[in-house]
Short mmCIF file of C-alpha atoms in Angstrom, two decimals:
data_model
loop_
_atom_site.label_atom_id
_atom_site.label_comp_id
_atom_site.label_asym_id
_atom_site.label_seq_id
_atom_site.Cartn_x
_atom_site.Cartn_y
_atom_site.Cartn_z
CA MET A 6 -30.73 -11.67 -14.31
CA ARG A 7 -29.67 -12.88 -12.16
CA LEU A 8 -27.06 -9.15 -10.67
CA PHE A 9 -30.65 -7.99 -9.86
CA PHE A 10 -32.39 -9.64 -7.87
CA VAL A 11 -29.02 -10.58 -6.13
CA GLY A 12 -29.36 -6.93 -5.64
CA LEU A 13 -32.41 -6.56 -3.67
CA LEU A 14 -32.01 -9.34 -2.19
CA LEU A 15 -29.43 -7.87 -0.99
CA PHE A 16 -31.14 -4.58 -0.26
CA VAL A 17 -34.03 -6.32 1.54
CA VAL A 18 -31.79 -8.10 4.01
CA ASN A 19 -29.24 -5.69 4.93
CA PHE A 20 -32.42 -2.53 5.34
CA SER A 21 -33.50 -5.87 7.35
CA THR A 22 -30.51 -6.36 8.82
CA LEU A 23 -29.46 -1.98 9.59
CA ALA A 24 -32.85 -2.23 11.35
CA GLN A 25 -32.08 -3.69 14.20
CA MET A 26 -28.69 -2.55 14.44
CA ASP A 27 -27.14 -1.46 17.40
CA LYS A 28 -24.31 0.63 18.36
CA VAL A 29 -21.08 0.51 21.28
CA PHE A 30 -20.62 3.75 21.78
CA GLY A 31 -18.52 5.20 24.94
CA LYS A 32 -16.10 8.05 25.41
CA VAL A 33 -12.32 8.39 25.07
CA VAL A 34 -10.64 10.80 26.80
CA GLY A 35 -6.45 11.59 27.93
CA GLN A 36 -5.38 11.24 31.10
CA ASP A 37 -5.43 14.89 32.23
CA GLY A 38 -9.20 13.64 31.85
CA LEU A 39 -9.92 16.36 28.57
CA PRO A 40 -11.89 15.38 25.60
CA ALA A 41 -9.30 13.12 23.07
CA ILE A 42 -10.37 14.02 19.70
CA ASP A 43 -9.90 13.10 16.15
CA ILE A 44 -9.17 9.05 17.74
CA VAL A 45 -9.85 6.42 15.13
CA ILE A 46 -12.08 3.49 16.58
CA THR A 47 -11.33 0.28 15.35
CA MET A 48 -13.46 -2.11 15.85
CA TYR A 49 -12.59 -6.21 15.27
CA ASP A 50 -14.71 -8.86 16.03
CA ALA A 51 -12.91 -12.03 18.43
CA ASN A 52 -11.45 -13.25 15.36
CA SER A 53 -9.95 -10.38 14.87
CA LYS A 54 -11.87 -9.46 11.94
CA TYR A 55 -12.90 -6.14 11.15
CA LEU A 56 -16.27 -4.24 11.70
CA ALA A 57 -16.37 -0.89 11.52
CA THR A 58 -14.42 2.58 11.80
CA THR A 59 -15.24 6.02 13.16
CA VAL A 60 -13.46 9.11 14.37
CA SER A 61 -14.04 10.68 18.68
CA THR A 62 -15.70 14.08 18.10
CA GLU A 63 -14.22 17.43 19.83
CA ASP A 64 -16.93 15.84 22.85
CA GLY A 65 -14.51 12.34 22.61
CA LEU A 66 -17.92 10.63 21.73
CA PHE A 67 -18.18 7.54 19.53
CA GLU A 68 -20.67 5.80 18.12
CA LEU A 69 -19.87 2.05 16.05
CA PRO A 70 -23.06 0.75 14.61
CA ILE A 71 -22.72 -3.47 14.94
CA HIS A 72 -25.27 -6.82 15.34
CA LEU A 73 -25.08 -7.54 19.65
CA THR A 74 -25.13 -11.27 18.12
CA LEU A 75 -21.22 -9.62 17.49
CA MET A 76 -20.39 -9.33 20.70
CA PRO A 77 -17.37 -9.22 22.34
CA VAL A 78 -15.58 -7.20 20.21
CA ILE A 79 -12.47 -5.34 19.99
CA LEU A 80 -11.28 -1.95 19.53
CA GLN A 81 -8.36 -0.43 19.35
CA PHE A 82 -7.78 3.25 19.86
CA ASP A 83 -4.95 4.81 17.64
CA HIS A 84 -3.41 8.76 17.17
CA ILE A 85 -0.03 10.17 16.52
CA MET A 86 -0.18 12.31 20.41
CA TYR A 87 -1.58 8.93 22.48
CA LYS A 88 -0.74 5.67 22.68
CA ARG A 89 -2.33 2.96 20.05
CA LYS A 90 -5.21 1.45 22.67
CA ARG A 91 -6.58 -2.72 22.08
CA GLU A 92 -8.65 -3.39 24.81
CA ASN A 93 -11.92 -5.93 24.28
CA PHE A 94 -14.76 -5.22 25.59
CA ASP A 95 -18.00 -7.39 27.10
CA ASN A 96 -21.26 -4.90 27.08
CA PRO A 97 -21.98 -1.78 24.12
CA ASP A 98 -21.50 0.84 26.73
CA VAL A 99 -17.63 0.32 26.88
CA GLY A 100 -17.86 3.60 28.92
CA GLU A 101 -14.10 6.62 29.28
CA VAL A 102 -11.09 4.76 27.49
CA VAL A 103 -8.19 6.74 28.24
CA LEU A 104 -4.98 7.14 25.83
CA GLU A 105 -1.99 7.63 27.67
CA SER A 106 -0.51 11.23 26.08
CA ILE A 107 3.60 10.36 23.98
CA ILE A 108 3.88 13.80 23.36
CA LEU A 109 5.38 16.25 26.22
CA GLU A 110 3.24 18.23 28.22
CA LEU A 111 5.22 22.29 29.04
CA ASP A 112 4.41 24.17 32.17
CA GLN A 113 2.81 26.84 29.55
CA VAL A 114 1.11 25.47 26.53
CA VAL A 115 -1.23 28.80 23.43
CA VAL A 116 -3.80 27.32 21.45
CA GLU A 117 -4.40 29.75 18.07
CA ALA A 118 -7.09 26.95 15.92
CA TYR A 119 -8.24 24.26 15.92
CA ARG A 120 -7.23 22.30 12.75
CA PRO A 121 -8.49 18.68 12.27
CA ILE A 122 -5.91 16.32 10.74
CA VAL A 123 -9.20 13.75 10.24
CA LYS A 124 -12.38 13.62 8.76
CA VAL A 125 -14.99 11.02 8.67
CA GLU A 126 -16.71 11.20 5.05
CA GLU A 127 -18.82 8.23 3.16
CA GLY A 128 -16.55 5.63 4.72
CA LYS A 129 -13.52 7.14 3.69
CA LEU A 130 -10.26 8.92 6.94
CA ILE A 131 -9.30 11.48 5.03
CA TYR A 132 -5.98 12.21 6.93
CA ASP A 133 -3.92 16.00 6.70
CA ILE A 134 -1.11 14.18 5.85
CA LYS A 135 0.81 17.59 6.62
CA GLN A 136 -0.29 17.95 10.42
CA ILE A 137 0.59 14.38 10.38
CA ALA A 138 4.42 15.18 8.88
CA ASN A 139 4.42 17.87 11.02
CA GLY A 140 6.78 17.75 14.07
CA THR A 141 8.13 13.71 13.13
CA THR A 142 10.84 12.76 11.90
CA ALA A 143 8.98 11.92 8.49
CA THR A 144 10.85 13.36 5.42
CA ASN A 145 9.25 12.19 2.86
CA VAL A 146 5.51 10.55 1.74
CA TYR A 147 6.42 6.93 2.32
CA GLU A 148 7.31 6.85 5.98
CA ALA A 149 4.70 10.15 6.26
CA ILE A 150 2.19 7.19 5.39
CA SER A 151 3.57 4.72 8.42
CA LYS A 152 3.31 7.74 10.69
CA LEU A 153 -0.57 7.79 9.99
CA PRO A 154 -2.81 6.26 12.94
CA GLY A 155 -3.37 2.40 12.30
CA VAL A 156 -0.81 2.28 9.99
CA ASP A 157 2.44 -0.16 10.34
CA GLU A 158 6.01 -1.75 8.93
CA LYS A 159 6.89 -4.76 8.62
CA ASP A 160 9.07 -5.87 7.14
CA ASN A 161 10.04 -3.11 4.40
CA MET A 162 6.40 -2.96 3.97
CA LEU A 163 2.92 -1.08 5.32
CA GLN A 164 -0.12 -2.92 7.36
CA LEU A 165 -3.37 -1.40 8.18
CA ALA A 166 -3.83 -2.97 12.23
CA GLY A 167 -6.09 -5.88 11.91
CA ILE A 168 -6.20 -6.18 8.20
CA GLY A 169 -2.72 -7.22 6.53
CA THR A 170 -2.46 -6.73 3.63
CA LEU A 171 -2.58 -2.71 2.49
CA THR A 172 -2.35 -1.35 -1.15
CA ILE A 173 -1.57 2.25 -2.07
CA ILE A 174 -2.66 4.15 -5.21
CA ILE A 175 -2.28 7.72 -6.20
CA ASN A 176 -5.62 10.45 -7.54
CA GLY A 177 -8.11 7.66 -6.73
CA LYS A 178 -6.33 4.82 -10.02
CA PRO A 179 -4.31 2.06 -8.96
CA THR A 180 -1.09 0.65 -10.62
CA SER A 181 1.13 -2.06 -11.26
CA MET A 182 3.88 -1.57 -10.06
CA SER A 183 4.84 -3.79 -7.31
CA PRO A 184 5.46 -3.20 -3.63
CA ILE A 185 9.40 -2.40 -3.21
CA GLN A 186 9.09 -0.63 -6.78
CA LEU A 187 6.18 1.67 -4.96
CA LYS A 188 8.00 1.90 -1.72
CA SER A 189 10.68 3.32 -3.23
CA LEU A 190 8.47 6.65 -5.51
CA LEU A 191 6.42 7.36 -2.86
CA SER A 192 10.56 7.75 -0.49
CA SER A 193 11.23 9.54 -3.17
CA MET A 194 7.86 12.25 -3.27
CA PRO A 195 7.95 14.65 -0.65
CA ILE A 196 4.94 15.01 1.54
CA GLU A 197 4.34 18.62 -0.06
CA ARG A 198 3.22 16.39 -3.18
CA VAL A 199 0.71 15.03 -1.32
CA LYS A 200 -2.62 17.23 0.29
CA PHE A 201 -4.85 14.33 0.73
CA ALA A 202 -4.18 10.23 2.60
CA ASP A 203 -7.48 8.48 1.81
CA VAL A 204 -8.11 5.41 4.43
CA LEU A 205 -10.51 3.30 3.04
CA TYR A 206 -11.05 -0.38 4.86
CA SER A 207 -13.32 -1.87 2.43
CA ALA A 208 -12.55 -0.28 -0.99
CA PRO A 209 -15.62 -0.20 -2.84
CA PRO A 210 -15.27 -2.22 -6.74
CA GLN A 211 -14.43 1.38 -8.88
CA TYR A 212 -11.28 0.89 -7.39
CA ASN A 213 -10.74 -1.74 -9.02
CA VAL A 214 -7.86 -2.67 -5.94
CA ARG A 215 -9.28 -5.57 -3.33
CA GLY A 216 -9.53 -4.64 0.51
CA ALA A 217 -8.01 -2.22 2.56
CA VAL A 218 -6.89 1.11 0.66
CA ILE A 219 -4.50 3.93 1.00
CA ASP A 220 -5.39 7.34 -1.48
CA LEU A 221 -2.58 9.31 -1.82
CA ILE A 222 -4.61 12.15 -3.36
CA LEU A 223 -1.80 15.38 -4.95
CA GLU A 224 -2.37 18.67 -4.70
CA GLN A 225 -3.91 20.71 -7.01
CA THR A 226 -3.97 24.73 -7.81
CA LYS A 227 -6.19 27.21 -8.36
CA ASP A 228 -3.83 29.97 -9.42
CA ASN A 229 -0.53 29.84 -11.69
CA SER A 230 3.00 28.46 -9.35
CA TYR A 231 6.13 27.41 -9.51
CA SER A 232 8.00 25.34 -6.85
CA GLY A 233 10.87 22.92 -6.35
CA GLU A 234 13.18 21.25 -3.77
CA VAL A 235 16.32 19.91 -3.22
CA ARG A 236 17.22 16.83 -1.29
CA ASN A 237 20.53 15.48 -0.31
CA SER A 238 20.05 12.10 2.84
CA TYR A 239 22.93 9.79 4.46
CA ILE A 240 21.98 6.99 5.71
CA ASN A 241 25.22 4.44 8.15
CA GLN A 242 24.64 0.72 8.09
CA PHE A 243 27.75 0.23 8.79
CA LYS A 244 28.71 0.84 5.66
CA ASP A 245 27.75 4.38 3.79
CA THR A 246 24.95 4.92 1.69
CA TRP A 247 23.50 8.65 -0.15
CA ILE A 248 19.90 9.39 -1.31
CA THR A 249 19.49 13.20 -3.28
CA GLY A 250 16.94 14.24 -4.68
CA ALA A 251 14.52 17.30 -6.53
CA SER A 252 11.40 17.35 -7.43
CA MET A 253 9.84 20.56 -10.18
CA VAL A 254 5.66 20.92 -10.53
CA ILE A 255 4.02 23.46 -11.94
CA SER A 256 0.41 24.32 -12.38
CA THR A 257 -1.69 26.83 -13.43
CA PRO A 258 -5.54 26.80 -13.14
CA LYS A 259 -5.94 23.97 -15.78
CA TRP A 260 -3.23 21.88 -15.81
CA SER A 261 0.27 20.42 -14.20
CA THR A 262 3.07 18.91 -14.19
CA GLU A 263 5.56 17.28 -12.14
CA ALA A 264 8.92 16.01 -12.24
CA ILE A 265 11.00 13.88 -9.88
CA TYR A 266 14.05 12.84 -9.47
CA SER A 267 16.71 10.85 -6.69
CA TYR A 268 19.41 9.05 -6.92
CA GLU A 269 21.09 6.42 -4.26
CA ASN A 270 24.16 4.80 -3.98
CA PHE A 271 22.79 2.28 -1.56
CA PHE A 272 25.27 -1.04 0.75
CA SER A 273 22.52 -3.65 1.53
CA PRO A 274 24.56 -5.40 4.87
CA GLN A 275 22.45 -8.86 5.36
CA GLN A 276 23.01 -11.86 7.38
CA SER A 277 20.68 -15.09 8.39
CA ASN A 278 21.22 -17.85 10.49
CA ILE A 279 20.69 -22.18 10.38
CA TYR A 280 20.23 -24.26 11.96
CA SER A 281 18.19 -27.59 11.72
CA GLN A 282 17.89 -31.10 12.66
CA HIS A 283 16.73 -33.77 10.12
CA THR A 284 16.00 -37.91 11.40
CA ILE A 285 17.46 -40.10 9.16
CA GLY A 286 17.22 -42.99 10.11
CA ASP A 287 18.31 -43.93 13.92
CA ASP A 288 20.96 -41.24 13.22
CA LEU A 289 19.67 -37.10 14.32
CA ILE A 290 21.98 -34.66 11.40
CA SER A 291 22.08 -31.17 12.45
CA ILE A 292 23.12 -28.23 9.95
CA GLU A 293 24.21 -24.92 11.05
CA GLN A 294 24.71 -22.23 7.39
CA VAL A 295 26.14 -18.26 8.33
CA GLN A 296 24.97 -16.74 5.25
CA ARG A 297 26.49 -12.95 5.51
CA ILE A 298 25.59 -11.23 1.73
CA LYS A 299 26.66 -7.71 1.11
CA ALA A 300 25.83 -6.01 -2.03
CA ARG A 301 26.24 -2.27 -3.08
CA GLY A 302 24.12 -0.75 -6.53
CA ASP A 303 23.05 2.67 -7.82
CA LEU A 304 19.70 3.46 -7.92
CA HIS A 305 17.84 5.62 -9.87
CA ASN A 306 14.16 6.99 -9.19
CA ILE A 307 12.32 9.09 -11.76
CA ARG A 308 8.75 9.97 -11.78
CA THR A 309 6.90 12.67 -14.93
CA ALA A 310 3.31 13.97 -14.60
CA PHE A 311 0.97 16.20 -16.46
CA ASP A 312 -2.61 16.50 -15.27
CA TYR A 313 -5.24 18.11 -17.65
CA THR A 314 -8.26 19.61 -16.01
CA PRO A 315 -10.11 21.10 -18.87
CA SER A 316 -13.49 21.47 -16.82
CA GLU A 317 -15.52 20.63 -13.41
CA ASN A 318 -15.37 17.36 -12.77
CA SER A 319 -13.16 15.72 -16.00
CA SER A 320 -9.85 15.21 -16.28
CA ILE A 321 -6.88 13.54 -18.14
CA HIS A 322 -3.63 12.46 -17.34
CA ILE A 323 -0.01 10.59 -18.25
CA VAL A 324 1.86 9.81 -15.67
CA TYR A 325 5.92 7.79 -16.19
CA ASN A 326 7.19 6.52 -13.26
CA GLY A 327 10.95 4.62 -13.81
CA GLU A 328 12.93 2.79 -11.60
CA ILE A 329 16.55 1.91 -12.86
CA THR A 330 19.97 -0.44 -11.80
CA PRO A 331 21.64 0.47 -13.68
CA ALA A 332 25.22 -1.81 -11.68
CA ILE A 333 24.88 -4.28 -8.55
CA ARG A 334 27.29 -6.17 -7.06
CA SER A 335 27.11 -8.16 -4.32
CA THR A 336 28.81 -10.95 -2.66
CA SER A 337 27.43 -13.53 -0.87
CA LYS A 338 29.31 -16.09 1.45
CA SER A 339 28.19 -19.60 3.49
CA ASP A 340 29.51 -21.19 6.28
CA GLY A 341 28.80 -23.85 7.67
CA SER A 342 28.79 -27.68 8.74
CA LEU A 343 27.17 -28.57 4.96
CA LEU A 344 28.44 -27.10 3.14
CA ASN A 345 30.84 -24.05 2.02
CA THR A 346 29.97 -20.89 -0.86
CA VAL A 347 30.42 -18.08 -2.77
CA THR A 348 29.18 -16.37 -4.89
CA ASN A 349 29.55 -13.20 -6.61
CA LYS A 350 27.40 -11.46 -8.21
CA SER A 351 26.66 -8.92 -10.57
CA GLY A 352 22.94 -7.72 -12.89
CA ASN A 353 20.66 -4.41 -13.71
CA ASN A 354 17.52 -4.13 -13.68
CA ALA A 355 15.00 -1.26 -14.97
CA LEU A 356 11.11 -0.39 -14.51
CA HIS A 357 9.46 1.40 -16.14
CA ASN A 358 6.04 2.14 -16.19
CA ILE A 359 3.32 4.47 -17.74
CA ALA A 360 -0.63 5.40 -16.99
CA ILE A 361 -3.53 7.25 -18.83
CA GLY A 362 -6.43 7.95 -18.21
CA TYR A 363 -9.63 10.47 -18.83
CA LYS A 364 -12.34 10.74 -17.34
CA THR A 365 -15.43 12.99 -18.43
CA LYS A 366 -17.93 15.17 -15.69
CA MET A 367 -20.68 13.08 -16.65
CA GLY A 368 -19.07 9.81 -14.59
CA PHE A 369 -17.37 7.95 -16.94
CA SER A 370 -14.06 7.24 -16.48
CA ILE A 371 -11.42 4.76 -19.02
CA GLY A 372 -7.46 4.64 -18.44
CA ALA A 373 -5.04 2.42 -19.20
CA ASP A 374 -1.59 1.21 -17.06
CA TYR A 375 1.48 -0.71 -18.06
CA SER A 376 4.59 -2.11 -17.12
CA ALA A 377 7.01 -3.86 -18.01
CA TYR A 378 10.49 -5.17 -16.12
CA MET A 379 13.63 -6.88 -17.03
CA ASN A 380 16.13 -7.64 -14.76
CA ARG A 381 19.67 -9.86 -15.73
CA SER A 382 22.02 -11.00 -13.20
CA ASN A 383 25.36 -12.73 -14.10
CA SER A 384 26.86 -15.05 -11.29
CA PHE A 385 29.91 -17.22 -9.77
CA VAL A 386 30.11 -19.58 -7.59
CA SER A 387 31.98 -21.87 -5.68
CA ASN A 388 31.70 -24.48 -3.33
CA ILE A 389 33.40 -26.68 -1.48
CA SER A 390 31.02 -29.36 0.66
CA ASN A 391 31.96 -31.41 3.91
CA GLN A 392 33.67 -34.31 2.13
CA ASP A 393 36.00 -31.21 0.65
CA GLN A 394 34.45 -31.23 -2.57
CA PHE A 395 35.53 -28.51 -4.51
CA ASN A 396 33.28 -27.15 -8.25
CA SER A 397 31.80 -24.08 -9.18
CA PHE A 398 29.88 -22.97 -12.25
CA ASN A 399 28.37 -19.49 -13.80
CA VAL A 400 23.84 -18.52 -14.44
CA ASN A 401 23.56 -16.31 -16.28
CA ALA A 402 19.71 -16.05 -15.47
CA GLY A 403 17.18 -12.82 -16.43
CA GLN A 404 13.83 -12.02 -16.10
CA ASN A 405 11.16 -10.22 -18.22
CA ILE A 406 7.56 -8.80 -17.06
CA SER A 407 4.98 -7.03 -19.07
CA ARG A 408 2.10 -6.10 -17.46
CA LEU A 409 -1.32 -4.70 -18.58
CA ASN A 410 -4.10 -3.55 -17.32
CA LEU A 411 -7.56 -1.74 -19.07
CA TYR A 412 -10.46 -0.45 -17.22
CA THR A 413 -13.88 1.30 -17.44
CA ASP A 414 -15.72 2.67 -15.05
CA MET A 415 -19.24 4.62 -14.24
CA GLU A 416 -21.48 6.19 -12.29
CA HIS A 417 -25.66 7.00 -12.40
CA LYS A 418 -26.88 9.81 -9.65
CA LEU A 419 -29.89 9.08 -9.43
CA SER A 420 -33.31 10.70 -7.26
CA ARG A 421 -33.15 10.44 -3.14
CA LYS A 422 -28.99 10.51 -3.01
CA TRP A 423 -28.91 6.85 -4.48
CA ASN A 424 -25.97 5.96 -7.16
CA LEU A 425 -25.30 3.27 -9.57
CA THR A 426 -21.93 2.44 -10.12
CA TYR A 427 -20.97 -0.23 -12.88
CA GLY A 428 -17.31 -0.93 -14.73
CA MET A 429 -14.79 -3.91 -16.09
CA LYS A 430 -10.98 -3.95 -15.86
CA GLY A 431 -8.99 -6.23 -18.19
CA ILE A 432 -5.83 -7.99 -17.39
CA TRP A 433 -2.97 -9.40 -19.85
CA ALA A 434 0.45 -10.90 -17.88
CA HIS A 435 4.12 -12.26 -19.40
CA ASP A 436 6.59 -13.61 -17.67
CA LYS A 437 9.77 -15.17 -19.22
CA ASP A 438 12.42 -16.86 -17.10
CA PHE A 439 15.18 -17.68 -17.93
CA GLN A 440 19.02 -19.34 -16.46
CA TYR A 441 21.18 -20.60 -17.60
CA TYR A 442 24.55 -23.02 -15.99
CA SER A 443 28.28 -23.52 -17.91
CA ASP A 444 31.71 -24.98 -15.93
CA ILE A 445 29.37 -27.00 -14.96
CA GLU A 446 31.09 -31.04 -15.14
CA LYS A 447 28.15 -32.34 -15.39
CA SER A 448 25.91 -32.19 -18.67
CA SER A 449 25.34 -28.26 -17.84
CA GLU A 450 22.32 -28.94 -20.07
CA MET A 451 20.14 -30.45 -17.67
CA PHE A 452 20.21 -27.92 -15.00
CA ASN A 453 18.89 -25.41 -18.13
CA THR A 454 15.94 -23.35 -17.59
CA ASN A 455 13.94 -21.26 -19.88
CA THR A 456 9.07 -20.94 -19.00
CA ARG A 457 7.51 -18.64 -20.50
CA LEU A 458 3.57 -17.55 -18.91
CA GLU A 459 1.03 -15.42 -19.89
CA GLU A 460 -2.95 -14.94 -18.17
CA TRP A 461 -5.73 -13.02 -19.14
CA THR A 462 -8.27 -11.21 -16.22
CA ALA A 463 -11.82 -9.92 -16.65
CA ASN A 464 -13.63 -8.84 -14.35
CA LEU A 465 -16.73 -6.85 -13.85
CA TYR A 466 -19.23 -4.96 -10.54
CA VAL A 467 -22.58 -4.15 -10.53
CA GLY A 468 -23.93 -1.69 -7.18
CA VAL A 469 -25.63 1.04 -5.81
CA ARG A 470 -24.87 3.64 -2.61
CA LYS A 471 -27.27 4.89 -0.68
CA LYS A 472 -26.59 8.53 1.07
CA LEU A 473 -27.72 7.31 4.63
CA SER A 474 -28.44 10.44 7.50
CA GLN A 475 -25.92 8.86 9.63
CA GLY A 476 -23.32 7.36 6.43
CA SER A 477 -23.54 4.93 3.38
CA LEU A 478 -24.94 1.89 2.57
CA LEU A 479 -22.86 0.45 -0.38
CA ILE A 480 -24.48 -3.56 -2.43
CA SER A 481 -22.10 -4.71 -5.27
CA ASP A 482 -21.13 -7.73 -7.25
CA ASN A 483 -19.60 -8.31 -9.61
CA ASN A 484 -17.87 -12.01 -11.69
CA ASP A 485 -16.99 -13.59 -8.54
CA ASN A 486 -17.86 -11.76 -4.72
CA THR A 487 -20.25 -10.73 -4.10
CA TYR A 488 -19.75 -7.14 -1.89
CA VAL A 489 -21.90 -5.66 0.93
CA ILE A 490 -20.15 -3.19 2.70
CA LEU A 491 -22.06 -0.85 5.67
CA TYR A 492 -20.46 2.84 6.74
CA LEU A 493 -22.53 3.87 10.19
CA PHE A 494 -20.34 6.54 11.30
CA MET A 495 -21.01 9.82 13.49
#
């Protein structure tokens, strides 16, 4: 009953707000004065909070809905052929915005056809990932995603401008893999496997994730087909790193299967410099440390998937992802005024992830996602303090993580273009960590740790969606947050 009144109240409030909506509008052109087409325009408030997104038309025109009390706003303009532009505007009529091209112009250009790289549909920016990657240095899916307008890479993690945290899912289904593990998978996946990349600045609850999302829609054929690919790459970063891999896809109108494998013999050097000053009583203590780490190992990435489509809008999928590092060796040296330390470490780790899902043409879907991660390491540490005191010890450490996601969703199509959605998600996680010390002068038991953590989480949601003449309205509520998302695109 509470959800009914909350939804009804939000419905009334939002349509009241809709009636008071104004718009920010303008035109985007290139340096030649011609309209700039398919420019992604993202609007933020004065505190850089995301408000709305749209795409410029063939005339370079754009409109974004806004309540005038939110002025001034920040507009960001993104396209792979133009330099990003971010500017503050105090007036809803922003006039003509000129973008600087990053494409070298030739004396003669022949245009045979126009194929848009992005379109807007129900609050999503749908990118043609192959066109985005065409003419760039991208050789895999991860690199192609990093070329999307508004997407940046920071500290080896992808971010959406103005949003920060970004979740990447495949075919509308999330995974329990960590961002680093997902990056490794996408780096081994050829660009040809992806049909579209859907960008959502605020995902609806049925995606079972929160915040900004990039949904990778994989290619499916209507004919019998077979394709394969072999890839090799070489990276020199102080030392050699070799990457090789192969992929195979077999498809029929009813089912498809794929297998992707990559092998990487990697070398990873790192260096960090620390300088700090601390006041203890009347004394100023300075600390300087330089740490150098060199790691080398072998990494195997495996993905297998099977999809079966018995009828239109119904499907069954099974996916396995594996990331195995059978051996990794590293040496860490830290020199400075506080301590001189040498650590020799060896170990291995493995991740196994399997996902199963079933969707019916009636709008009902159910699925499960299970991940198991294992890490083992053995380290020998030797220290020499600034008083020339020497000690050494061994550390045997490990971690086991198990995680299970269960979800179910239902969608009903109602009259007058209304949709009702509801569902639930349950998560179970178990984490075991241990560290055992030996060959240490003091009693080793005082340093040993062995911890276990078990967690259960459940989420429920219900929502309604209405397709409007200029976009769509979504109102949804779950057990800890209320979402009110208004999309108004041209």
